[in-house]
């Protein structure tokens, strides 16, 4: 028992003293990659920037050392898109590696598990379905002043739920500490 406390303290101090921040929080808009999926939310092919997108929240945790290619992260993503009586939720957990390109830019990629929950309005009534699937995520990021960062992402989910492809693009603004 006395060894556990110092070991836990060393892990916490090591994570805080690392060059890479140990925790990140971000939020931003998303849009579906598939045109038919966008029609479910938008109701047409037109796009209104103020209304025709969803929102995404990201919580990321990093280790204080390099992994295979870059710095290892575990990302927890949640996105919700709704409109025209339809709602699409996607919750993912990804193992990511972010590779710094100089002092400001970075690239990243990862694999994970995604839970999808859909509620759709159809001419025959409401339809609901949910399922687990595998997915991948690619990111391009820019470290701004201090802990502030901007990150663009593409999230690919294998398969469909209720015939809907839930791959999406997203841009988040966040803080790392």
PDB file of C-alpha atoms in Angstrom:
ATOM      1  CA  UNK A   1       0.000   0.000   0.000  1.00  0.00           C
ATOM      2  CA  UNK A   2       2.728   2.605   0.756  1.00  0.00           C
ATOM      3  CA  UNK A   3       4.322   1.999  -2.676  1.00  0.00           C
ATOM      4  CA  UNK A   4       1.111   2.806  -4.577  1.00  0.00           C
ATOM      5  CA  UNK A   5       0.898   6.437  -3.477  1.00  0.00           C
ATOM      6  CA  UNK A   6       4.445   7.411  -4.559  1.00  0.00           C
ATOM      7  CA  UNK A   7       3.974   5.542  -7.841  1.00  0.00           C
ATOM      8  CA  UNK A   8       0.723   7.418  -8.506  1.00  0.00           C
ATOM      9  CA  UNK A   9       2.402  10.710  -7.614  1.00  0.00           C
ATOM     10  CA  UNK A  10       5.284   9.966 -10.017  1.00  0.00           C
ATOM     11  CA  UNK A  11       2.819   9.236 -12.835  1.00  0.00           C
ATOM     12  CA  UNK A  12       0.900  12.473 -12.241  1.00  0.00           C
ATOM     13  CA  UNK A  13       4.044  14.611 -11.949  1.00  0.00           C
ATOM     14  CA  UNK A  14       5.538  12.916 -15.014  1.00  0.00           C
ATOM     15  CA  UNK A  15       2.448  13.656 -17.074  1.00  0.00           C
ATOM     16  CA  UNK A  16       2.410  17.294 -15.961  1.00  0.00           C
ATOM     17  CA  UNK A  17       6.149  17.780 -16.558  1.00  0.00           C
ATOM     18  CA  UNK A  18       6.069  16.354 -20.092  1.00  0.00           C
ATOM     19  CA  UNK A  19       6.639  18.522 -23.138  1.00  0.00           C
ATOM     20  CA  UNK A  20       3.278  17.493 -24.517  1.00  0.00           C
ATOM     21  CA  UNK A  21       0.212  18.508 -22.485  1.00  0.00           C
ATOM     22  CA  UNK A  22      -1.558  15.634 -20.748  1.00  0.00           C
ATOM     23  CA  UNK A  23      -5.191  16.751 -21.214  1.00  0.00           C
ATOM     24  CA  UNK A  24      -7.137  18.489 -23.988  1.00  0.00           C
ATOM     25  CA  UNK A  25     -10.725  19.742 -24.248  1.00  0.00           C
ATOM     26  CA  UNK A  26     -12.270  21.020 -27.468  1.00  0.00           C
ATOM     27  CA  UNK A  27     -15.586  21.846 -29.120  1.00  0.00           C
ATOM     28  CA  UNK A  28     -16.656  22.794 -32.632  1.00  0.00           C
ATOM     29  CA  UNK A  29     -18.975  22.246 -35.620  1.00  0.00           C
ATOM     30  CA  UNK A  30     -19.256  19.069 -37.722  1.00  0.00           C
ATOM     31  CA  UNK A  31     -20.773  18.211 -41.094  1.00  0.00           C
ATOM     32  CA  UNK A  32     -21.458  14.806 -42.651  1.00  0.00           C
ATOM     33  CA  UNK A  33     -19.183  13.654 -45.469  1.00  0.00           C
ATOM     34  CA  UNK A  34     -22.017  11.830 -47.280  1.00  0.00           C
ATOM     35  CA  UNK A  35     -24.531  13.956 -49.246  1.00  0.00           C
ATOM     36  CA  UNK A  36     -27.506  11.693 -48.423  1.00  0.00           C
ATOM     37  CA  UNK A  37     -26.691  11.918 -44.716  1.00  0.00           C
ATOM     38  CA  UNK A  38     -26.561  15.730 -44.964  1.00  0.00           C
ATOM     39  CA  UNK A  39     -30.005  15.751 -46.653  1.00  0.00           C
ATOM     40  CA  UNK A  40     -31.501  14.026 -43.593  1.00  0.00           C
ATOM     41  CA  UNK A  41     -30.448  16.998 -41.466  1.00  0.00           C
ATOM     42  CA  UNK A  42     -30.693  19.846 -43.970  1.00  0.00           C
ATOM     43  CA  UNK A  43     -33.794  18.784 -45.885  1.00  0.00           C
ATOM     44  CA  UNK A  44     -32.169  19.766 -49.227  1.00  0.00           C
ATOM     45  CA  UNK A  45     -28.849  20.036 -51.070  1.00  0.00           C
ATOM     46  CA  UNK A  46     -28.389  23.668 -50.023  1.00  0.00           C
ATOM     47  CA  UNK A  47     -26.223  24.504 -47.040  1.00  0.00           C
ATOM     48  CA  UNK A  48     -26.875  27.132 -44.390  1.00  0.00           C
ATOM     49  CA  UNK A  49     -23.752  27.616 -42.262  1.00  0.00           C
ATOM     50  CA  UNK A  50     -25.809  28.831 -39.296  1.00  0.00           C
ATOM     51  CA  UNK A  51     -28.095  25.784 -39.112  1.00  0.00           C
ATOM     52  CA  UNK A  52     -26.945  22.799 -41.166  1.00  0.00           C
ATOM     53  CA  UNK A  53     -24.220  21.364 -38.986  1.00  0.00           C
ATOM     54  CA  UNK A  54     -23.820  19.446 -35.773  1.00  0.00           C
ATOM     55  CA  UNK A  55     -21.581  19.910 -32.755  1.00  0.00           C
ATOM     56  CA  UNK A  56     -18.679  17.889 -31.476  1.00  0.00           C
ATOM     57  CA  UNK A  57     -16.939  17.703 -28.122  1.00  0.00           C
ATOM     58  CA  UNK A  58     -13.543  16.081 -27.588  1.00  0.00           C
ATOM     59  CA  UNK A  59     -11.703  15.049 -24.436  1.00  0.00           C
ATOM     60  CA  UNK A  60      -8.159  13.822 -25.041  1.00  0.00           C
ATOM     61  CA  UNK A  61      -5.553  12.378 -22.682  1.00  0.00           C
ATOM     62  CA  UNK A  62      -1.875  11.920 -23.520  1.00  0.00           C
ATOM     63  CA  UNK A  63       1.124  10.054 -22.162  1.00  0.00           C
ATOM     64  CA  UNK A  64       4.344  11.981 -21.424  1.00  0.00           C
ATOM     65  CA  UNK A  65       6.526  10.060 -23.892  1.00  0.00           C
ATOM     66  CA  UNK A  66       6.712   9.262 -27.581  1.00  0.00           C
ATOM     67  CA  UNK A  67       5.044   6.164 -29.006  1.00  0.00           C
ATOM     68  CA  UNK A  68       5.633   4.539 -32.416  1.00  0.00           C
ATOM     69  CA  UNK A  69       5.299   7.670 -34.582  1.00  0.00           C
ATOM     70  CA  UNK A  70       4.376  10.555 -32.310  1.00  0.00           C
ATOM     71  CA  UNK A  71       2.751  11.289 -28.985  1.00  0.00           C
ATOM     72  CA  UNK A  72       0.045   8.801 -27.925  1.00  0.00           C
ATOM     73  CA  UNK A  73      -3.431  10.110 -27.121  1.00  0.00           C
ATOM     74  CA  UNK A  74      -6.736   8.552 -26.174  1.00  0.00           C
ATOM     75  CA  UNK A  75      -9.558  10.685 -27.593  1.00  0.00           C
ATOM     76  CA  UNK A  76     -13.190  10.542 -26.496  1.00  0.00           C
ATOM     77  CA  UNK A  77     -15.385  12.157 -29.188  1.00  0.00           C
ATOM     78  CA  UNK A  78     -19.083  12.947 -29.014  1.00  0.00           C
ATOM     79  CA  UNK A  79     -20.992  14.519 -31.884  1.00  0.00           C
ATOM     80  CA  UNK A  80     -24.673  15.338 -32.312  1.00  0.00           C
ATOM     81  CA  UNK A  81     -26.384  16.483 -35.467  1.00  0.00           C
ATOM     82  CA  UNK A  82     -30.102  17.158 -35.650  1.00  0.00           C
ATOM     83  CA  UNK A  83     -32.593  18.751 -37.983  1.00  0.00           C
ATOM     84  CA  UNK A  84     -35.755  17.992 -39.985  1.00  0.00           C
ATOM     85  CA  UNK A  85     -36.954  15.827 -37.061  1.00  0.00           C
ATOM     86  CA  UNK A  86     -33.870  13.590 -37.268  1.00  0.00           C
ATOM     87  CA  UNK A  87     -31.071  13.141 -34.754  1.00  0.00           C
ATOM     88  CA  UNK A  88     -27.727  11.374 -35.166  1.00  0.00           C
ATOM     89  CA  UNK A  89     -25.369  10.833 -32.217  1.00  0.00           C
ATOM     90  CA  UNK A  90     -21.902   9.348 -32.488  1.00  0.00           C
ATOM     91  CA  UNK A  91     -19.649   8.547 -29.513  1.00  0.00           C
ATOM     92  CA  UNK A  92     -16.140   7.293 -30.222  1.00  0.00           C
ATOM     93  CA  UNK A  93     -13.027   6.253 -28.341  1.00  0.00           C
ATOM     94  CA  UNK A  94      -9.809   6.347 -30.362  1.00  0.00           C
ATOM     95  CA  UNK A  95      -6.158   5.530 -29.825  1.00  0.00           C
ATOM     96  CA  UNK A  96      -4.405   8.374 -31.656  1.00  0.00           C
ATOM     97  CA  UNK A  97      -0.829   9.310 -32.396  1.00  0.00           C
ATOM     98  CA  UNK A  98      -0.107  12.973 -33.084  1.00  0.00           C
ATOM     99  CA  UNK A  99       3.179  13.748 -34.831  1.00  0.00           C
ATOM    100  CA  UNK A 100       4.557  17.286 -34.393  1.00  0.00           C
ATOM    101  CA  UNK A 101       5.693  19.046 -37.575  1.00  0.00           C
ATOM    102  CA  UNK A 102       7.817  21.815 -36.137  1.00  0.00           C
ATOM    103  CA  UNK A 103       6.650  23.794 -33.140  1.00  0.00           C
ATOM    104  CA  UNK A 104       3.083  24.622 -34.245  1.00  0.00           C
ATOM    105  CA  UNK A 105       1.659  22.084 -36.716  1.00  0.00           C
ATOM    106  CA  UNK A 106       0.886  18.413 -36.212  1.00  0.00           C
ATOM    107  CA  UNK A 107      -0.732  15.463 -37.986  1.00  0.00           C
ATOM    108  CA  UNK A 108      -2.464  12.549 -36.335  1.00  0.00           C
ATOM    109  CA  UNK A 109      -4.302   9.315 -37.017  1.00  0.00           C
ATOM    110  CA  UNK A 110      -5.931   6.620 -34.969  1.00  0.00           C
ATOM    111  CA  UNK A 111      -8.323   3.694 -34.710  1.00  0.00           C
ATOM    112  CA  UNK A 112     -11.124   3.048 -32.294  1.00  0.00           C
ATOM    113  CA  UNK A 113     -14.642   1.991 -31.452  1.00  0.00           C
ATOM    114  CA  UNK A 114     -17.746   4.060 -32.231  1.00  0.00           C
ATOM    115  CA  UNK A 115     -21.296   3.871 -30.850  1.00  0.00           C
ATOM    116  CA  UNK A 116     -23.941   5.308 -33.184  1.00  0.00           C
ATOM    117  CA  UNK A 117     -27.499   6.205 -32.151  1.00  0.00           C
ATOM    118  CA  UNK A 118     -29.972   7.380 -34.808  1.00  0.00           C
ATOM    119  CA  UNK A 119     -33.572   8.595 -34.656  1.00  0.00           C
ATOM    120  CA  UNK A 120     -35.088   9.229 -38.080  1.00  0.00           C
ATOM    121  CA  UNK A 121     -38.486  10.536 -39.199  1.00  0.00           C
ATOM    122  CA  UNK A 122     -39.769   8.555 -42.193  1.00  0.00           C
ATOM    123  CA  UNK A 123     -43.115   8.545 -44.038  1.00  0.00           C
ATOM    124  CA  UNK A 124     -43.987   5.343 -42.133  1.00  0.00           C
ATOM    125  CA  UNK A 125     -43.106   6.815 -38.732  1.00  0.00           C
ATOM    126  CA  UNK A 126     -40.092   7.164 -36.483  1.00  0.00           C
ATOM    127  CA  UNK A 127     -37.237   4.703 -36.727  1.00  0.00           C
ATOM    128  CA  UNK A 128     -34.504   4.234 -34.142  1.00  0.00           C
ATOM    129  CA  UNK A 129     -31.391   2.148 -34.179  1.00  0.00           C
ATOM    130  CA  UNK A 130     -28.046   2.010 -32.459  1.00  0.00           C
ATOM    131  CA  UNK A 131     -24.946  -0.080 -32.968  1.00  0.00           C
ATOM    132  CA  UNK A 132     -21.243  -0.389 -32.246  1.00  0.00           C
ATOM    133  CA  UNK A 133     -18.748  -0.241 -35.076  1.00  0.00           C
ATOM    134  CA  UNK A 134     -15.059   0.317 -35.690  1.00  0.00           C
ATOM    135  CA  UNK A 135     -13.729   3.575 -37.020  1.00  0.00           C
ATOM    136  CA  UNK A 136     -10.738   5.720 -37.741  1.00  0.00           C
ATOM    137  CA  UNK A 137      -9.880   9.358 -37.288  1.00  0.00           C
ATOM    138  CA  UNK A 138      -7.353  11.619 -39.009  1.00  0.00           C
ATOM    139  CA  UNK A 139      -6.452  15.097 -37.732  1.00  0.00           C
ATOM    140  CA  UNK A 140      -4.484  18.156 -38.785  1.00  0.00           C
ATOM    141  CA  UNK A 141      -3.804  20.646 -36.020  1.00  0.00           C
ATOM    142  CA  UNK A 142      -2.284  23.989 -35.240  1.00  0.00           C
ATOM    143  CA  UNK A 143      -1.042  24.967 -31.784  1.00  0.00           C
ATOM    144  CA  UNK A 144      -1.929  28.620 -31.247  1.00  0.00           C
ATOM    145  CA  UNK A 145      -0.908  30.959 -28.456  1.00  0.00           C
ATOM    146  CA  UNK A 146      -0.369  29.191 -25.107  1.00  0.00           C
ATOM    147  CA  UNK A 147      -2.675  26.216 -24.540  1.00  0.00           C
ATOM    148  CA  UNK A 148      -5.083  27.168 -27.370  1.00  0.00           C
ATOM    149  CA  UNK A 149      -5.261  24.915 -30.440  1.00  0.00           C
ATOM    150  CA  UNK A 150      -7.351  24.384 -33.587  1.00  0.00           C
ATOM    151  CA  UNK A 151      -7.822  20.937 -35.085  1.00  0.00           C
ATOM    152  CA  UNK A 152      -9.546  19.717 -38.239  1.00  0.00           C
ATOM    153  CA  UNK A 153     -10.616  16.087 -38.363  1.00  0.00           C
ATOM    154  CA  UNK A 154     -12.178  13.426 -40.541  1.00  0.00           C
ATOM    155  CA  UNK A 155     -13.940  10.579 -38.742  1.00  0.00           C
ATOM    156  CA  UNK A 156     -14.611   7.382 -40.716  1.00  0.00           C
ATOM    157  CA  UNK A 157     -17.056   4.800 -39.365  1.00  0.00           C
ATOM    158  CA  UNK A 158     -17.234   1.316 -40.905  1.00  0.00           C
ATOM    159  CA  UNK A 159     -20.677   0.404 -42.238  1.00  0.00           C
ATOM    160  CA  UNK A 160     -24.018   2.160 -41.891  1.00  0.00           C
ATOM    161  CA  UNK A 161     -26.779   2.442 -39.310  1.00  0.00           C
ATOM    162  CA  UNK A 162     -30.338   2.493 -40.726  1.00  0.00           C
ATOM    163  CA  UNK A 163     -28.665   2.884 -44.126  1.00  0.00           C
ATOM    164  CA  UNK A 164     -27.018   6.162 -43.074  1.00  0.00           C
ATOM    165  CA  UNK A 165     -23.280   6.772 -43.392  1.00  0.00           C
ATOM    166  CA  UNK A 166     -22.101   8.720 -40.354  1.00  0.00           C
ATOM    167  CA  UNK A 167     -18.607   9.741 -41.506  1.00  0.00           C
ATOM    168  CA  UNK A 168     -18.023  13.391 -40.689  1.00  0.00           C
ATOM    169  CA  UNK A 169     -15.701  16.358 -40.917  1.00  0.00           C
ATOM    170  CA  UNK A 170     -15.126  18.539 -37.887  1.00  0.00           C
ATOM    171  CA  UNK A 171     -13.206  21.570 -36.699  1.00  0.00           C
ATOM    172  CA  UNK A 172     -12.596  22.108 -32.994  1.00  0.00           C
ATOM    173  CA  UNK A 173     -11.079  24.861 -30.928  1.00  0.00           C
ATOM    174  CA  UNK A 174      -9.711  23.743 -27.600  1.00  0.00           C
ATOM    175  CA  UNK A 175      -7.346  24.054 -24.674  1.00  0.00           C
ATOM    176  CA  UNK A 176      -4.474  21.773 -23.684  1.00  0.00           C
ATOM    177  CA  UNK A 177      -3.151  21.642 -20.157  1.00  0.00           C
TER     178      UNK A 177
END
